[in-house]
Amino acid sequence: MLNRSLANVLRTTKKHLSLLETLGVKNVKDFLMYFPRTYNDASEFTQIIDVRTDEINVIKGKLSNLFNMSTRTGVKITRGLFTDESGSIQVVWFNQPHLTKMLPRNKDIILSGKAKLSMGKISLQGPSYELISQNKEQIHTGRIVPVYHETEGINSKWMREKLKPLVDEWLELFEEYMPQEVLDEHKLIDYKTAIKNIHFPEDDAILDKAKERLSFDELFLLQLKVLQKKWHWQNISAEDAKKIERKDEIINELISGLSFELTNAQKKVINEILEDLKQPFPMSRLIQGDVGSGKTIVAAIAALNVIKNGFQVAIMAPTEILAKQHYQTFVKILTRFGLNIQFIAGSTSKGQKDDVVMQLKTGTCDIVIGTHSLIQDGIGFKNLGLAIIDEQHRFGVKQREVLKSYGSPHLLNMTATPIPRTLAITIYGDQDLSVIDEMPKGRQEILTKLVPESKRIEAYRWVEDQVNKGRQAFVICPLIDESDVLQVKSVLNEFAFLSEHIFPKLKLGLLHGKLKQEEKDQIMTDFKDNKINILVSTSVIEVGIDVPNATIMLIEGSERFGLSQLHQFRGRVGRGEHKSYCFLFTGNLSEEGTKRMKAMEMYSSGFKLSEIDLELRGPGEVYGVKQSGIPDLKMASLTDSKTIEKARGSAQKIINKDPLLKTYDKLAEKIAALQEIYVQD
Ligand code: ADP
Ligand code: MG
């Protein structure tokens, strides 16, 4: 019933119906779920004697002396006198001559509008009006008035007029679906009362309760969905379970052989992982750790522990270069434990690949490290115990699922894009979160400067000077728009300009998304080997590449990037012994843009920056969440940590009790209707 088309229930024009459709409103339910954007509190009447200029005044009184006139320029003006017990005020409307016919004289009506002072006289200009009848509820004035997102041709007044009767008529059909235990736990109001009061609240207190209830609902359903997903992943048969004991002795041997001391954060996360591995169900854990926080060694320790329990480990990275880098690190630190470590990527020959696959299937290979090649047809394992995905957000859900399908291994995801916890437990809610929130000792801060155009040449000379001292630099070109073509054009131009006019004596390299993978890898290798002094690149450079000798990150059009991305770029330098720098060039800066650039100068923590970004730009912008299928939140905010934690707590209780929601059929229906959540860039 609630999905009755509006065409059948609204008395309105085709045009209005199609306008509503552009707002995503097609049926009765959509319309009632089209929540106000904000509210005007017009519930208090102002006495005419107290009217303030340049403010909205809501007055109850009687109209008299209403007449139309025209100015010399043809503007039609309707004038009248409005009177209450405290006094009178002039009222003026422009180009609405029909009002003289519509508005009753000498009867109580309500006007709501701005008062203006002109030529020494105060008048109420273009107020909205509402007639008062004995048995009709006021909807435009004299109450807390809902204000909706409007579109050309549809304004809030129209919405209110159309919505009010719909709410009155259809509200009954909005069935409560929230379990009573949850309502009780958080003292939430019932669903109908919430819907009714979100549109036409009786007072502030009930409006707050309505907002609270509807925000909770959205977050709760999301949590229920992700926690159920996690339950499905972990609900495996006892034979499939891979219980992995802690081999502390051998782990300590590995740790004591390192050239550095683990940070407390690393130790804490290692402990969390080792405890997970002991469980009779697969781990589902995400490690968030800023660039350079030392995630690789954590992964290596987990891997060693799993292998010493007789299982295999697979490590997947998004690019061949990164995979190679991991391979080298793993060989370096794990070979002495007598492990067989193999590599597979696009460049691996068929013969070699077949050989590795054979080793994987027979169990002679302990660790395989590679790219997407690891999830292609034909790959298989004897007994995969742990799958590690580096930069998980670079992979699609489907790709991650493939890795999981090799016999329910423990799963460890890693990401260098730290996001606020509120967002993380929403979009990555099917995983437990570990955070490496501490950098290794002795890391130098990267000096970050917003460079004005007038200092550009000076900055280039400085870069040249550093290169002459042996260092290397990145230049990141602006993000033009979604179009790859423009992107490539801009980077080609920049490359040509810098090569010819600015750094004619230096060796420049060029990197962009349209190059073949082998070409990209070759350029990165040359850069690593210092055969290239300055690498001019689009944002493809982002992923965790390690070139310790690179000390300068110069970013063009910085304002076009989000803070997390800028921070990622910056993380490409400062990885070696030399002092490193990040120079931000910008186009015209908005106020928000200025705030973001200042934040870059001020903060070196990726978490801090991601919080600021979330505040300033919202989750859709920041993480491309909108494009990737997270349901639009109408009421709730992804920064509302209190409600998110509450929602997660309640959802977890329900899943613990009844994971398949057999006794909660209404909830099951609701979450089946939710889109799959995944994030991918
Ligand atoms: P990321 O978290 O970005 O993947 P890596 O694991 O690549 O970081 O570590 C970056 C560098 O820091 C590596 O050279 C690594 O050997 C080093 N490193 C890791 N942990 C520590 C530590 N506790 N103290 C000093 N250096 C460390
Ligand atoms: Mg890394």
PDB file of C-alpha atoms in Angstrom, residues 337-564:
ATOM      1  CA  PHE A 337      63.270 -19.500   9.357  1.00  0.00           C
ATOM      2  CA  GLY A 338      63.573 -21.873   6.447  1.00  0.00           C
ATOM      3  CA  LEU A 339      60.472 -20.744   4.582  1.00  0.00           C
ATOM      4  CA  ASN A 340      59.709 -21.107   0.908  1.00  0.00           C
ATOM      5  CA  ILE A 341      58.446 -17.738  -0.316  1.00  0.00           C
ATOM      6  CA  GLN A 342      57.145 -17.270  -3.872  1.00  0.00           C
ATOM      7  CA  PHE A 343      55.988 -14.381  -6.033  1.00  0.00           C
ATOM      8  CA  ILE A 344      53.246 -14.236  -8.669  1.00  0.00           C
ATOM      9  CA  ALA A 345      52.230 -11.236 -10.753  1.00  0.00           C
ATOM     10  CA  GLY A 346      51.280 -10.273 -14.278  1.00  0.00           C
ATOM     11  CA  SER A 347      54.883 -10.378 -15.399  1.00  0.00           C
ATOM     12  CA  THR A 348      55.466 -13.897 -14.136  1.00  0.00           C
ATOM     13  CA  SER A 349      55.931 -16.322 -17.029  1.00  0.00           C
ATOM     14  CA  LYS A 350      53.455 -19.113 -17.576  1.00  0.00           C
ATOM     15  CA  GLY A 351      56.050 -21.735 -16.730  1.00  0.00           C
ATOM     16  CA  GLN A 352      56.993 -20.038 -13.491  1.00  0.00           C
ATOM     17  CA  LYS A 353      53.373 -19.533 -12.569  1.00  0.00           C
ATOM     18  CA  ASP A 354      52.581 -23.196 -13.130  1.00  0.00           C
ATOM     19  CA  ASP A 355      55.487 -24.078 -10.934  1.00  0.00           C
ATOM     20  CA  VAL A 356      54.318 -21.840  -8.091  1.00  0.00           C
ATOM     21  CA  VAL A 357      50.769 -23.144  -8.377  1.00  0.00           C
ATOM     22  CA  MET A 358      52.102 -26.668  -8.116  1.00  0.00           C
ATOM     23  CA  GLN A 359      54.053 -25.727  -5.010  1.00  0.00           C
ATOM     24  CA  LEU A 360      50.969 -24.128  -3.532  1.00  0.00           C
ATOM     25  CA  LYS A 361      48.803 -27.116  -4.209  1.00  0.00           C
ATOM     26  CA  THR A 362      51.283 -29.600  -2.827  1.00  0.00           C
ATOM     27  CA  GLY A 363      52.058 -27.413   0.132  1.00  0.00           C
ATOM     28  CA  THR A 364      55.769 -26.919  -0.463  1.00  0.00           C
ATOM     29  CA  CYS A 365      55.317 -23.164  -0.802  1.00  0.00           C
ATOM     30  CA  ASP A 366      54.725 -21.463   2.547  1.00  0.00           C
ATOM     31  CA  ILE A 367      54.060 -17.900   1.485  1.00  0.00           C
ATOM     32  CA  VAL A 368      52.916 -16.586  -1.846  1.00  0.00           C
ATOM     33  CA  ILE A 369      53.024 -12.849  -2.438  1.00  0.00           C
ATOM     34  CA  GLY A 370      51.472 -11.251  -5.475  1.00  0.00           C
ATOM     35  CA  THR A 371      48.917  -9.125  -7.213  1.00  0.00           C
ATOM     36  CA  HIS A 372      45.477  -9.896  -8.627  1.00  0.00           C
ATOM     37  CA  SER A 373      47.179 -12.907 -10.171  1.00  0.00           C
ATOM     38  CA  LEU A 374      46.584 -14.624  -6.846  1.00  0.00           C
ATOM     39  CA  ILE A 375      42.867 -14.709  -7.413  1.00  0.00           C
ATOM     40  CA  GLN A 376      42.863 -15.869 -10.994  1.00  0.00           C
ATOM     41  CA  ASP A 377      41.555 -19.176 -12.207  1.00  0.00           C
ATOM     42  CA  GLY A 378      43.730 -22.148 -11.542  1.00  0.00           C
ATOM     43  CA  ILE A 379      45.229 -20.916  -8.295  1.00  0.00           C
ATOM     44  CA  GLY A 380      44.695 -23.177  -5.344  1.00  0.00           C
ATOM     45  CA  PHE A 381      46.228 -24.053  -1.999  1.00  0.00           C
ATOM     46  CA  LYS A 382      46.885 -27.135   0.028  1.00  0.00           C
ATOM     47  CA  ASN A 383      45.902 -25.454   3.272  1.00  0.00           C
ATOM     48  CA  LEU A 384      45.715 -21.693   3.243  1.00  0.00           C
ATOM     49  CA  GLY A 385      45.615 -20.464   6.827  1.00  0.00           C
ATOM     50  CA  LEU A 386      45.909 -16.712   6.415  1.00  0.00           C
ATOM     51  CA  ALA A 387      45.130 -14.290   3.610  1.00  0.00           C
ATOM     52  CA  ILE A 388      46.550 -10.788   3.899  1.00  0.00           C
ATOM     53  CA  ILE A 389      45.351  -7.965   1.677  1.00  0.00           C
ATOM     54  CA  ASP A 390      47.403  -4.805   1.597  1.00  0.00           C
ATOM     55  CA  GLU A 391      45.582  -1.585   0.725  1.00  0.00           C
ATOM     56  CA  GLN A 392      42.299  -3.456   0.848  1.00  0.00           C
ATOM     57  CA  HIS A 393      40.300  -0.519  -0.462  1.00  0.00           C
ATOM     58  CA  ARG A 394      42.106  -0.901  -3.771  1.00  0.00           C
ATOM     59  CA  PHE A 395      40.361  -4.183  -4.320  1.00  0.00           C
ATOM     60  CA  GLY A 396      36.731  -4.767  -5.048  1.00  0.00           C
ATOM     61  CA  VAL A 397      34.502  -6.795  -2.798  1.00  0.00           C
ATOM     62  CA  LYS A 398      34.382  -9.603  -5.349  1.00  0.00           C
ATOM     63  CA  GLN A 399      38.152  -9.830  -5.486  1.00  0.00           C
ATOM     64  CA  ARG A 400      38.372 -10.034  -1.727  1.00  0.00           C
ATOM     65  CA  GLU A 401      35.700 -12.710  -1.732  1.00  0.00           C
ATOM     66  CA  VAL A 402      37.808 -14.877  -4.040  1.00  0.00           C
ATOM     67  CA  LEU A 403      40.683 -14.865  -1.609  1.00  0.00           C
ATOM     68  CA  LYS A 404      38.285 -15.799   1.164  1.00  0.00           C
ATOM     69  CA  SER A 405      36.974 -18.684  -0.892  1.00  0.00           C
ATOM     70  CA  TYR A 406      40.236 -20.623  -0.656  1.00  0.00           C
ATOM     71  CA  GLY A 407      39.064 -22.612   2.354  1.00  0.00           C
ATOM     72  CA  SER A 408      37.954 -19.985   4.906  1.00  0.00           C
ATOM     73  CA  PRO A 409      41.388 -18.679   5.864  1.00  0.00           C
ATOM     74  CA  HIS A 410      41.901 -16.094   8.539  1.00  0.00           C
ATOM     75  CA  LEU A 411      41.668 -12.719   6.893  1.00  0.00           C
ATOM     76  CA  LEU A 412      43.813  -9.704   7.590  1.00  0.00           C
ATOM     77  CA  ASN A 413      43.187  -6.491   5.699  1.00  0.00           C
ATOM     78  CA  MET A 414      45.497  -3.535   5.876  1.00  0.00           C
ATOM     79  CA  THR A 415      44.984   0.067   4.910  1.00  0.00           C
ATOM     80  CA  ALA A 416      47.067   3.199   5.085  1.00  0.00           C
ATOM     81  CA  THR A 417      44.008   5.372   4.687  1.00  0.00           C
ATOM     82  CA  PRO A 418      43.012   5.932   8.251  1.00  0.00           C
ATOM     83  CA  ILE A 419      39.436   6.964   8.639  1.00  0.00           C
ATOM     84  CA  PRO A 420      37.582   8.035  11.746  1.00  0.00           C
ATOM     85  CA  ARG A 421      36.280   5.160  13.796  1.00  0.00           C
ATOM     86  CA  THR A 422      32.671   6.216  13.281  1.00  0.00           C
ATOM     87  CA  LEU A 423      33.019   5.794   9.567  1.00  0.00           C
ATOM     88  CA  ALA A 424      35.193   2.709   9.793  1.00  0.00           C
ATOM     89  CA  ILE A 425      32.723   0.734  11.900  1.00  0.00           C
ATOM     90  CA  THR A 426      30.002   1.702   9.481  1.00  0.00           C
ATOM     91  CA  ILE A 427      31.590   0.893   6.160  1.00  0.00           C
ATOM     92  CA  TYR A 428      34.030  -1.744   7.386  1.00  0.00           C
ATOM     93  CA  GLY A 429      31.730  -2.935  10.116  1.00  0.00           C
ATOM     94  CA  ASP A 430      32.066  -6.582   9.137  1.00  0.00           C
ATOM     95  CA  GLN A 431      35.638  -6.508  10.394  1.00  0.00           C
ATOM     96  CA  ASP A 432      37.259  -5.975  13.754  1.00  0.00           C
ATOM     97  CA  LEU A 433      39.449  -2.915  13.758  1.00  0.00           C
ATOM     98  CA  SER A 434      43.029  -2.595  14.877  1.00  0.00           C
ATOM     99  CA  VAL A 435      44.692   0.739  14.798  1.00  0.00           C
ATOM    100  CA  ILE A 436      48.425   1.405  14.733  1.00  0.00           C
ATOM    101  CA  ASP A 437      48.173   4.873  16.137  1.00  0.00           C
ATOM    102  CA  GLU A 438      51.815   5.515  16.838  1.00  0.00           C
ATOM    103  CA  MET A 439      54.753   6.153  14.548  1.00  0.00           C
ATOM    104  CA  PRO A 440      58.163   4.523  15.029  1.00  0.00           C
ATOM    105  CA  LYS A 441      60.500   6.622  17.110  1.00  0.00           C
ATOM    106  CA  GLY A 442      62.766   9.127  15.485  1.00  0.00           C
ATOM    107  CA  ARG A 443      60.607   9.772  12.417  1.00  0.00           C
ATOM    108  CA  GLN A 444      61.151  13.279  11.206  1.00  0.00           C
ATOM    109  CA  GLU A 445      58.166  15.384  10.549  1.00  0.00           C
ATOM    110  CA  ILE A 446      57.734  16.402   6.965  1.00  0.00           C
ATOM    111  CA  LEU A 447      57.810  20.161   6.691  1.00  0.00           C
ATOM    112  CA  THR A 448      54.657  21.148   4.837  1.00  0.00           C
ATOM    113  CA  LYS A 449      54.186  24.576   3.266  1.00  0.00           C
ATOM    114  CA  LEU A 450      51.470  26.230   1.297  1.00  0.00           C
ATOM    115  CA  VAL A 451      53.473  28.075  -1.383  1.00  0.00           C
ATOM    116  CA  PRO A 452      52.108  31.289  -2.894  1.00  0.00           C
ATOM    117  CA  GLU A 453      52.407  31.720  -6.666  1.00  0.00           C
ATOM    118  CA  SER A 454      54.966  34.481  -6.139  1.00  0.00           C
ATOM    119  CA  LYS A 455      57.357  31.971  -4.595  1.00  0.00           C
ATOM    120  CA  ARG A 456      56.992  29.362  -7.323  1.00  0.00           C
ATOM    121  CA  ILE A 457      60.302  29.992  -9.074  1.00  0.00           C
ATOM    122  CA  GLU A 458      62.104  30.127  -5.780  1.00  0.00           C
ATOM    123  CA  ALA A 459      60.584  26.774  -4.879  1.00  0.00           C
ATOM    124  CA  TYR A 460      61.733  25.252  -8.176  1.00  0.00           C
ATOM    125  CA  ARG A 461      65.281  26.522  -7.624  1.00  0.00           C
ATOM    126  CA  TRP A 462      65.234  25.003  -4.188  1.00  0.00           C
ATOM    127  CA  VAL A 463      64.097  21.651  -5.596  1.00  0.00           C
ATOM    128  CA  GLU A 464      66.922  21.792  -8.131  1.00  0.00           C
ATOM    129  CA  ASP A 465      69.369  22.500  -5.379  1.00  0.00           C
ATOM    130  CA  GLN A 466      68.181  19.484  -3.408  1.00  0.00           C
ATOM    131  CA  VAL A 467      68.425  17.288  -6.484  1.00  0.00           C
ATOM    132  CA  ASN A 468      71.980  18.487  -6.991  1.00  0.00           C
ATOM    133  CA  LYS A 469      72.643  17.322  -3.456  1.00  0.00           C
ATOM    134  CA  GLY A 470      71.472  13.866  -4.517  1.00  0.00           C
ATOM    135  CA  ARG A 471      67.830  13.922  -3.455  1.00  0.00           C
ATOM    136  CA  GLN A 472      64.732  13.198  -5.560  1.00  0.00           C
ATOM    137  CA  ALA A 473      61.327  14.801  -5.930  1.00  0.00           C
ATOM    138  CA  PHE A 474      57.758  14.080  -6.934  1.00  0.00           C
ATOM    139  CA  VAL A 475      55.535  16.541  -8.751  1.00  0.00           C
ATOM    140  CA  ILE A 476      51.828  15.678  -8.587  1.00  0.00           C
ATOM    141  CA  CYS A 477      49.590  17.238 -11.227  1.00  0.00           C
ATOM    142  CA  PRO A 478      46.128  18.490 -10.447  1.00  0.00           C
ATOM    143  CA  LEU A 479      43.091  16.326 -10.549  1.00  0.00           C
ATOM    144  CA  ILE A 480      41.190  17.745 -13.498  1.00  0.00           C
ATOM    145  CA  ASP A 481      37.976  15.799 -13.365  1.00  0.00           C
ATOM    146  CA  GLU A 482      36.896  12.246 -13.907  1.00  0.00           C
ATOM    147  CA  SER A 483      38.194  12.247 -17.447  1.00  0.00           C
ATOM    148  CA  ASP A 484      41.373  10.279 -17.947  1.00  0.00           C
ATOM    149  CA  VAL A 485      42.051  12.042 -21.204  1.00  0.00           C
ATOM    150  CA  LEU A 486      42.259  15.489 -19.647  1.00  0.00           C
ATOM    151  CA  GLN A 487      44.258  14.076 -16.826  1.00  0.00           C
ATOM    152  CA  VAL A 488      46.876  12.683 -19.148  1.00  0.00           C
ATOM    153  CA  LYS A 489      46.944  15.890 -21.144  1.00  0.00           C
ATOM    154  CA  SER A 490      47.598  17.939 -18.058  1.00  0.00           C
ATOM    155  CA  VAL A 491      50.411  15.730 -16.868  1.00  0.00           C
ATOM    156  CA  LEU A 492      51.993  15.730 -20.340  1.00  0.00           C
ATOM    157  CA  ASN A 493      51.894  19.527 -20.405  1.00  0.00           C
ATOM    158  CA  GLU A 494      53.371  19.810 -16.984  1.00  0.00           C
ATOM    159  CA  PHE A 495      56.066  17.331 -17.862  1.00  0.00           C
ATOM    160  CA  ALA A 496      56.967  19.231 -21.039  1.00  0.00           C
ATOM    161  CA  PHE A 497      56.954  22.566 -19.236  1.00  0.00           C
ATOM    162  CA  LEU A 498      59.154  21.398 -16.384  1.00  0.00           C
ATOM    163  CA  SER A 499      61.565  19.538 -18.693  1.00  0.00           C
ATOM    164  CA  GLU A 500      62.040  22.420 -21.092  1.00  0.00           C
ATOM    165  CA  HIS A 501      61.783  25.518 -18.961  1.00  0.00           C
ATOM    166  CA  ILE A 502      62.432  24.702 -15.351  1.00  0.00           C
ATOM    167  CA  PHE A 503      64.685  21.677 -15.030  1.00  0.00           C
ATOM    168  CA  PRO A 504      66.375  21.313 -18.449  1.00  0.00           C
ATOM    169  CA  LYS A 505      69.470  19.812 -16.885  1.00  0.00           C
ATOM    170  CA  LEU A 506      67.718  17.188 -14.788  1.00  0.00           C
ATOM    171  CA  LYS A 507      66.281  13.813 -15.647  1.00  0.00           C
ATOM    172  CA  LEU A 508      62.502  13.822 -15.388  1.00  0.00           C
ATOM    173  CA  GLY A 509      60.156  10.867 -15.481  1.00  0.00           C
ATOM    174  CA  LEU A 510      56.476  10.736 -16.324  1.00  0.00           C
ATOM    175  CA  LEU A 511      53.827   8.526 -14.793  1.00  0.00           C
ATOM    176  CA  HIS A 512      50.094   8.333 -15.449  1.00  0.00           C
ATOM    177  CA  GLY A 513      47.231   5.878 -15.490  1.00  0.00           C
ATOM    178  CA  LYS A 514      47.196   5.338 -19.228  1.00  0.00           C
ATOM    179  CA  LEU A 515      50.616   3.727 -19.262  1.00  0.00           C
ATOM    180  CA  LYS A 516      50.838  -0.047 -19.394  1.00  0.00           C
ATOM    181  CA  GLN A 517      51.562  -1.738 -16.095  1.00  0.00           C
ATOM    182  CA  GLU A 518      55.048  -2.762 -17.265  1.00  0.00           C
ATOM    183  CA  GLU A 519      55.811   0.813 -18.287  1.00  0.00           C
ATOM    184  CA  LYS A 520      54.699   2.107 -14.914  1.00  0.00           C
ATOM    185  CA  ASP A 521      56.755  -0.485 -13.124  1.00  0.00           C
ATOM    186  CA  GLN A 522      59.797   0.359 -15.226  1.00  0.00           C
ATOM    187  CA  ILE A 523      59.507   4.044 -14.406  1.00  0.00           C
ATOM    188  CA  MET A 524      59.077   3.361 -10.719  1.00  0.00           C
ATOM    189  CA  THR A 525      62.072   1.073 -10.767  1.00  0.00           C
ATOM    190  CA  ASP A 526      64.163   3.749 -12.502  1.00  0.00           C
ATOM    191  CA  PHE A 527      63.037   6.248  -9.926  1.00  0.00           C
ATOM    192  CA  LYS A 528      63.910   3.891  -7.112  1.00  0.00           C
ATOM    193  CA  ASP A 529      67.364   3.443  -8.646  1.00  0.00           C
ATOM    194  CA  ASN A 530      67.760   7.228  -8.863  1.00  0.00           C
ATOM    195  CA  LYS A 531      67.962   7.165 -12.657  1.00  0.00           C
ATOM    196  CA  ILE A 532      65.151   9.704 -12.567  1.00  0.00           C
ATOM    197  CA  ASN A 533      65.557  12.875 -10.459  1.00  0.00           C
ATOM    198  CA  ILE A 534      62.033  14.188 -10.579  1.00  0.00           C
ATOM    199  CA  LEU A 535      58.941  12.116 -11.171  1.00  0.00           C
ATOM    200  CA  VAL A 536      55.989  14.003 -12.644  1.00  0.00           C
ATOM    201  CA  SER A 537      52.834  12.062 -11.972  1.00  0.00           C
ATOM    202  CA  THR A 538      49.076  12.004 -11.705  1.00  0.00           C
ATOM    203  CA  SER A 539      47.536  10.680  -8.535  1.00  0.00           C
ATOM    204  CA  VAL A 540      48.403   7.092  -9.537  1.00  0.00           C
ATOM    205  CA  ILE A 541      51.499   7.488  -7.394  1.00  0.00           C
ATOM    206  CA  GLU A 542      49.396   7.281  -4.266  1.00  0.00           C
ATOM    207  CA  VAL A 543      49.869   3.672  -3.236  1.00  0.00           C
ATOM    208  CA  GLY A 544      52.563   2.784  -0.677  1.00  0.00           C
ATOM    209  CA  ILE A 545      55.732   2.935  -2.655  1.00  0.00           C
ATOM    210  CA  ASP A 546      59.000   3.222  -0.799  1.00  0.00           C
ATOM    211  CA  VAL A 547      61.746   5.446  -2.194  1.00  0.00           C
ATOM    212  CA  PRO A 548      63.792   6.555   0.814  1.00  0.00           C
ATOM    213  CA  ASN A 549      65.894   8.987  -1.204  1.00  0.00           C
ATOM    214  CA  ALA A 550      62.875  11.019  -2.349  1.00  0.00           C
ATOM    215  CA  THR A 551      62.508  14.002  -0.044  1.00  0.00           C
ATOM    216  CA  ILE A 552      60.302  16.481  -1.856  1.00  0.00           C
ATOM    217  CA  MET A 553      56.626  16.183  -2.681  1.00  0.00           C
ATOM    218  CA  LEU A 554      55.364  19.076  -4.747  1.00  0.00           C
ATOM    219  CA  ILE A 555      51.608  19.049  -5.339  1.00  0.00           C
ATOM    220  CA  GLU A 556      49.832  21.191  -7.919  1.00  0.00           C
ATOM    221  CA  GLY A 557      46.163  22.082  -7.511  1.00  0.00           C
ATOM    222  CA  SER A 558      46.254  20.790  -3.965  1.00  0.00           C
ATOM    223  CA  GLU A 559      42.818  22.151  -3.162  1.00  0.00           C
ATOM    224  CA  ARG A 560      41.311  19.635  -5.548  1.00  0.00           C
ATOM    225  CA  PHE A 561      42.436  16.715  -3.438  1.00  0.00           C
ATOM    226  CA  GLY A 562      40.946  15.541  -0.192  1.00  0.00           C
ATOM    227  CA  LEU A 563      43.077  15.662   2.918  1.00  0.00           C
ATOM    228  CA  SER A 564      43.463  11.909   3.085  1.00  0.00           C
TER     229      SER A 564
END
